[in-house]
CSV table of C-alpha atoms in Angstrom, one decimal:
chain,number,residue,atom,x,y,z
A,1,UNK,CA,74.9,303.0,234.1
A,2,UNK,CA,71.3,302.6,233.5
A,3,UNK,CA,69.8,301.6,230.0
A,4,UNK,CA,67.1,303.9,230.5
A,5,UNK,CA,65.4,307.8,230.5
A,6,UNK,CA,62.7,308.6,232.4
A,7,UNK,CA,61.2,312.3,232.9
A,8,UNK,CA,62.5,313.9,236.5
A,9,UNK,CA,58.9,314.3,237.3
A,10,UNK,CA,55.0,313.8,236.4
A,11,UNK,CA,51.7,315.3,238.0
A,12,UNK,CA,48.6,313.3,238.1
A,13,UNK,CA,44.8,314.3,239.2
A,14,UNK,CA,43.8,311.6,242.0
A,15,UNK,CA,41.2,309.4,240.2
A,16,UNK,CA,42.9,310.0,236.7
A,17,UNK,CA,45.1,307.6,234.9
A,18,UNK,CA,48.5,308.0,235.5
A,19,UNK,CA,51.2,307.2,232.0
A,20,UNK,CA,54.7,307.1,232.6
A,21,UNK,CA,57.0,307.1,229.9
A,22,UNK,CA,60.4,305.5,229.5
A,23,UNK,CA,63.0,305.0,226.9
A,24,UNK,CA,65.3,302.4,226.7
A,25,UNK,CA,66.4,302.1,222.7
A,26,UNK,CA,69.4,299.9,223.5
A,27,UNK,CA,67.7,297.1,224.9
A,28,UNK,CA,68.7,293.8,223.9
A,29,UNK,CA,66.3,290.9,222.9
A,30,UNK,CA,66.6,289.0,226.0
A,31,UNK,CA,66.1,291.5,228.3
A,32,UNK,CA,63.6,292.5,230.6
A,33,UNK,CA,61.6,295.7,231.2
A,34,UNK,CA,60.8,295.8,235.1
A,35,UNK,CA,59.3,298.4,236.7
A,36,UNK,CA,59.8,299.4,241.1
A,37,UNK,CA,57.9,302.3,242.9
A,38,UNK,CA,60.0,303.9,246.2
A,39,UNK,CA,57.4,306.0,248.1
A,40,UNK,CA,59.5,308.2,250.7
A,41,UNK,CA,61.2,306.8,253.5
A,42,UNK,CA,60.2,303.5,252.2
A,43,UNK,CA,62.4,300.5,250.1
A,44,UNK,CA,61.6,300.4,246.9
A,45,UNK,CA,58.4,297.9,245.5
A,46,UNK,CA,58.3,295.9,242.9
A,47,UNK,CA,55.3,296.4,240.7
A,48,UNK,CA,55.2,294.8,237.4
A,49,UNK,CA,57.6,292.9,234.3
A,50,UNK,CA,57.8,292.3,230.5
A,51,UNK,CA,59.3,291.4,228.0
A,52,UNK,CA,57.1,292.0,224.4
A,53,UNK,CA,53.5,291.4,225.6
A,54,UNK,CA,51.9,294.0,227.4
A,55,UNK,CA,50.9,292.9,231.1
A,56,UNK,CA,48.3,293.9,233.5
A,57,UNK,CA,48.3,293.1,237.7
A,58,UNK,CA,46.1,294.6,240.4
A,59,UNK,CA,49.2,297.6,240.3
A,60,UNK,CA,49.2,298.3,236.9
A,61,UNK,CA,49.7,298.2,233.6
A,62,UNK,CA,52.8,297.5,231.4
A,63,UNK,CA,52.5,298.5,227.5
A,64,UNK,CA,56.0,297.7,225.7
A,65,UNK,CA,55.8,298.7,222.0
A,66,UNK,CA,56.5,296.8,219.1
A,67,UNK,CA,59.9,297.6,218.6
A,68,UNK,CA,60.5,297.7,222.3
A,69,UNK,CA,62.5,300.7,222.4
A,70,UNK,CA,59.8,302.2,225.0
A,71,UNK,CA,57.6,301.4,227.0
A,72,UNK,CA,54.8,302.6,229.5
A,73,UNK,CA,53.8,302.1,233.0
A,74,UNK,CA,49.7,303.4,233.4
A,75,UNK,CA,48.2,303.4,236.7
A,76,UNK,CA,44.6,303.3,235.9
A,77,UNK,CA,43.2,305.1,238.8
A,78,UNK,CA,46.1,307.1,240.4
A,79,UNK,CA,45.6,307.7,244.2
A,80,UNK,CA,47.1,309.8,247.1
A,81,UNK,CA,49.4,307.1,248.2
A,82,UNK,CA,50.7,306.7,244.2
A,83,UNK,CA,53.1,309.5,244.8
A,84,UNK,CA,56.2,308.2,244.8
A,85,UNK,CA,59.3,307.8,242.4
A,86,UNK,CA,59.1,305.2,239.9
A,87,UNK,CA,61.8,303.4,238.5
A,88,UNK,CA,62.1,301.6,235.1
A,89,UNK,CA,65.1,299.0,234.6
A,90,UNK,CA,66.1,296.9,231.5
A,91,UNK,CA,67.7,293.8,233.1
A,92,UNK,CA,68.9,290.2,231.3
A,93,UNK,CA,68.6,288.4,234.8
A,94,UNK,CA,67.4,289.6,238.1
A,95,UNK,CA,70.9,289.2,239.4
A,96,UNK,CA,71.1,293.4,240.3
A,97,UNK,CA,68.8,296.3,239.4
A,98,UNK,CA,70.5,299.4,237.9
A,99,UNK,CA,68.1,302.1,239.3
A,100,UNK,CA,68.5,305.6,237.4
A,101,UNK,CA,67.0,308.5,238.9
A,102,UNK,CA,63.4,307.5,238.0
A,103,UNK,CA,60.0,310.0,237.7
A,104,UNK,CA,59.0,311.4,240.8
A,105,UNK,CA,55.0,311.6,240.3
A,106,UNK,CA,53.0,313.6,242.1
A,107,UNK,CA,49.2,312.8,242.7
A,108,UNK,CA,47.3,315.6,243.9
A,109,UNK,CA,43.8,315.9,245.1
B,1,UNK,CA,54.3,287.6,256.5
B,2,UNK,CA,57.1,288.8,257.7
B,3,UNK,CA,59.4,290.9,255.8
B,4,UNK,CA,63.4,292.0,255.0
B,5,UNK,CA,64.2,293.7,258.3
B,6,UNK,CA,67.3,295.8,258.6
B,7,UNK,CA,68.9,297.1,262.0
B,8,UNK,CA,69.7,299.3,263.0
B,9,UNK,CA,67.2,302.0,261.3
B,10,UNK,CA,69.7,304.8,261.9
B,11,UNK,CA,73.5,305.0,262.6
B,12,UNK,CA,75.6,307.6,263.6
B,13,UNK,CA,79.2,307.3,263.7
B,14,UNK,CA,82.3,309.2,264.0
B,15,UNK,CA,85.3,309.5,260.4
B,16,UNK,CA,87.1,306.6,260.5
B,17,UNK,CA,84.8,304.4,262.8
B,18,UNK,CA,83.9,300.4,262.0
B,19,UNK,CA,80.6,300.1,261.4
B,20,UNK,CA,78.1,296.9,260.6
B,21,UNK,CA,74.7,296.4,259.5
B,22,UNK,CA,72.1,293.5,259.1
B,23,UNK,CA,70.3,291.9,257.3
B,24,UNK,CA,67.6,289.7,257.5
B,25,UNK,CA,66.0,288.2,254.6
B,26,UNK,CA,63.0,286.8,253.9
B,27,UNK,CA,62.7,283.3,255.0
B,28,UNK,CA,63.3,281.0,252.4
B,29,UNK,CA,65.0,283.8,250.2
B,30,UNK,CA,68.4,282.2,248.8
B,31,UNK,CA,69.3,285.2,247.1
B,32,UNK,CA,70.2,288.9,248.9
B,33,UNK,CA,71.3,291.9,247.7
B,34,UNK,CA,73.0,295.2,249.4
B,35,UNK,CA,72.3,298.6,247.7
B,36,UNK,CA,73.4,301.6,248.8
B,37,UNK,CA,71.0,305.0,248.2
B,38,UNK,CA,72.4,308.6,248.2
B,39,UNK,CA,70.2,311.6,248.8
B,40,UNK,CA,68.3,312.3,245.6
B,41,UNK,CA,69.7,309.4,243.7
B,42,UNK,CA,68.2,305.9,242.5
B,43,UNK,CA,69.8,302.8,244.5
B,44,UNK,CA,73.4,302.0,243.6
B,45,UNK,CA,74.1,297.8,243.7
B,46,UNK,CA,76.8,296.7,245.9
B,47,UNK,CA,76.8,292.9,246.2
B,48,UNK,CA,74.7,290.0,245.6
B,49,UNK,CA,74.8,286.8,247.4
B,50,UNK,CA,73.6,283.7,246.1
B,51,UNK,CA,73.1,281.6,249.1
B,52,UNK,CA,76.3,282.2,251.3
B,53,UNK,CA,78.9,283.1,248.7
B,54,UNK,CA,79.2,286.3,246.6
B,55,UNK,CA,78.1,286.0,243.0
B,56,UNK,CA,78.7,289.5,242.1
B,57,UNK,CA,80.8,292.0,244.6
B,58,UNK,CA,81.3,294.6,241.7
B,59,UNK,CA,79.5,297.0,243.3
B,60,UNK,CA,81.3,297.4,246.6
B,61,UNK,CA,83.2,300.7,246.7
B,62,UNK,CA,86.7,299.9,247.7
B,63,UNK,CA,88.3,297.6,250.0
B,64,UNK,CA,86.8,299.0,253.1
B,65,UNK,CA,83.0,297.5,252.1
B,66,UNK,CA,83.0,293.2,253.0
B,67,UNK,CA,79.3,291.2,253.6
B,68,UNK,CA,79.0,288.5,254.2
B,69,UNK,CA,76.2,285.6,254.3
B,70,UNK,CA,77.9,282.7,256.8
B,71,UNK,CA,74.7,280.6,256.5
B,72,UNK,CA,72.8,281.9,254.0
B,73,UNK,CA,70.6,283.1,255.6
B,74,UNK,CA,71.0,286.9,257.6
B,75,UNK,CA,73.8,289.0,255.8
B,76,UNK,CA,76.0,291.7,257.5
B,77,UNK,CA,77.8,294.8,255.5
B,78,UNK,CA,81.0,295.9,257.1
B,79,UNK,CA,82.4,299.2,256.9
B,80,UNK,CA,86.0,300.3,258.1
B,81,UNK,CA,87.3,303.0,258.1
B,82,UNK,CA,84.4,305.5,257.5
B,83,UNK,CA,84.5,308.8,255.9
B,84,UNK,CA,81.6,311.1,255.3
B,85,UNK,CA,81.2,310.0,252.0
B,86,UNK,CA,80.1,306.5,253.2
B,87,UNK,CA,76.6,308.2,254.9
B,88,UNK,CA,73.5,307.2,253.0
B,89,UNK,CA,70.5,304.7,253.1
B,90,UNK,CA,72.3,300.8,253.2
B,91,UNK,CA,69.1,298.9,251.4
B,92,UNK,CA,68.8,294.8,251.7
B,93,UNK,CA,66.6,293.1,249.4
B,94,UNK,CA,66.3,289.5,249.1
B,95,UNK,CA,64.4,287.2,246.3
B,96,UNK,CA,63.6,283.1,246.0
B,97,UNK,CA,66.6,283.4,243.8
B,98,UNK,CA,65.4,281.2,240.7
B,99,UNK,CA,67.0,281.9,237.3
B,100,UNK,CA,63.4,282.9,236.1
B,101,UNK,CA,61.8,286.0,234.4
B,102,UNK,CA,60.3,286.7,237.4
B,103,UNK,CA,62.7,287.3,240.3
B,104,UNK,CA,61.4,289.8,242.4
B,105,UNK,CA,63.3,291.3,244.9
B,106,UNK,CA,61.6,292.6,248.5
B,107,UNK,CA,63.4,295.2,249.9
B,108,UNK,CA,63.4,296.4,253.3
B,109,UNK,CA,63.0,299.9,255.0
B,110,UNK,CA,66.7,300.7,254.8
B,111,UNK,CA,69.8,301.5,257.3
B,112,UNK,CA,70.4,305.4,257.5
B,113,UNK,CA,74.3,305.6,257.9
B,114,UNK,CA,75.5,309.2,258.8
B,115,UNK,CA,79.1,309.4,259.4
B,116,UNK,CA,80.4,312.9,261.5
């Protein structure tokens, strides 16, 4: 089963940050927070990792709190093509992803 | 580059049919992985192959799901038997395979099985 919760779904203005949320309270200390995107019709994307430090990549940014029981995936400057469902995943190794259901986010114009 | 290609992109087959789909990773890529993605759902694992054996099949249904990797290189998922309950998206990924932090895994567009 998957270690995390994620909202079903999120809207977003095009242009406007986009912050999605996850939960994963059970996470162990050696374990990973990675986050994929699967826009429709597509395989999913891998888009950014962390583990305690908060990381940025031309995609986006990962922000992991202190106790890393959370964590949250911003797209700075969300666009049209953003709208897809994302997936967070708390892995060890990179052996298998356990997808959950993810957040489906909708960008609109 | 090139990517993870999967054929066939669709699949339609008759209860109780043998089925198989490929995989090709990308090159270089010592590690693959099968998922299998119901309507509506988040991808479900089914086996992981770490150059041509199976490191983890503990995903795979039942006894009618084999793969298999002969030389590490392209994989093919074997169904017999099929029922209705076998039609989704098959997805392949593949990855460098390292034992790293950062293993990430390039999927392709998918195999749509419907079984009749």
């Amino acid at each position: 089963d998957a270690k995390t919760t994620q909202p079903p779904s999120m809207d977003c203005a095009e242009g406007r940050a986009a912050n999605l949320p996850c939960n994963h309270s059970t996470i162990s200390g050696n374990e990973y927070v990675y986050w994929y995107r699967q826009i429709h019709s597509q395989g999913p994307q891998y888009i950014i990792h962390g583990l305690k430090n908060n990381e940025t990549n031309e995609m986006a940014s990962l922000i992991i709190t202190e106790d890393r029981k959370s964590s949250t995936l911003i797209l700075p400057h969300a666009t049209l093509r953003d709208t897809a469902v994302y997936y967070c995943i708390v892995i060890y190794n990179t052996d298998k992803l356990i997808f959950g259901t993810g957040t489906r986010l909708q960008v609109f114009p | 580059g090139a990517g993870v290609s999967q054929t066939p992109s669709n699949k339609v087959t008759e209860k109780g049919k043998y089925v198989e789909l490929r995989c090709d990773p990308i090159s270089g890529h010592t590690a693959l992985y099968w998922y299998r993605q119901s309507l509506g759902q988040g991808p479900e694992f089914l086996i992981y192959f770490q150059g041509t054996g199976a490191a983890d099949d503990s995903g795979l249904p039942n006894d009618r799901f084999f793969a298999v990797r002969p030389e590490g290189s392209v994989s093919t998922l074997k169904i017999q038997r099929t029922e209705r309950g076998d039609s989704a998206v098959y997805l392949c990924a593949s990855s460098l395979g390292t034992r790293s932090s950062y293993n990430e895994q390039f999927f392709g567009p998918g195999t749509r099985l419907t079984v009749l």
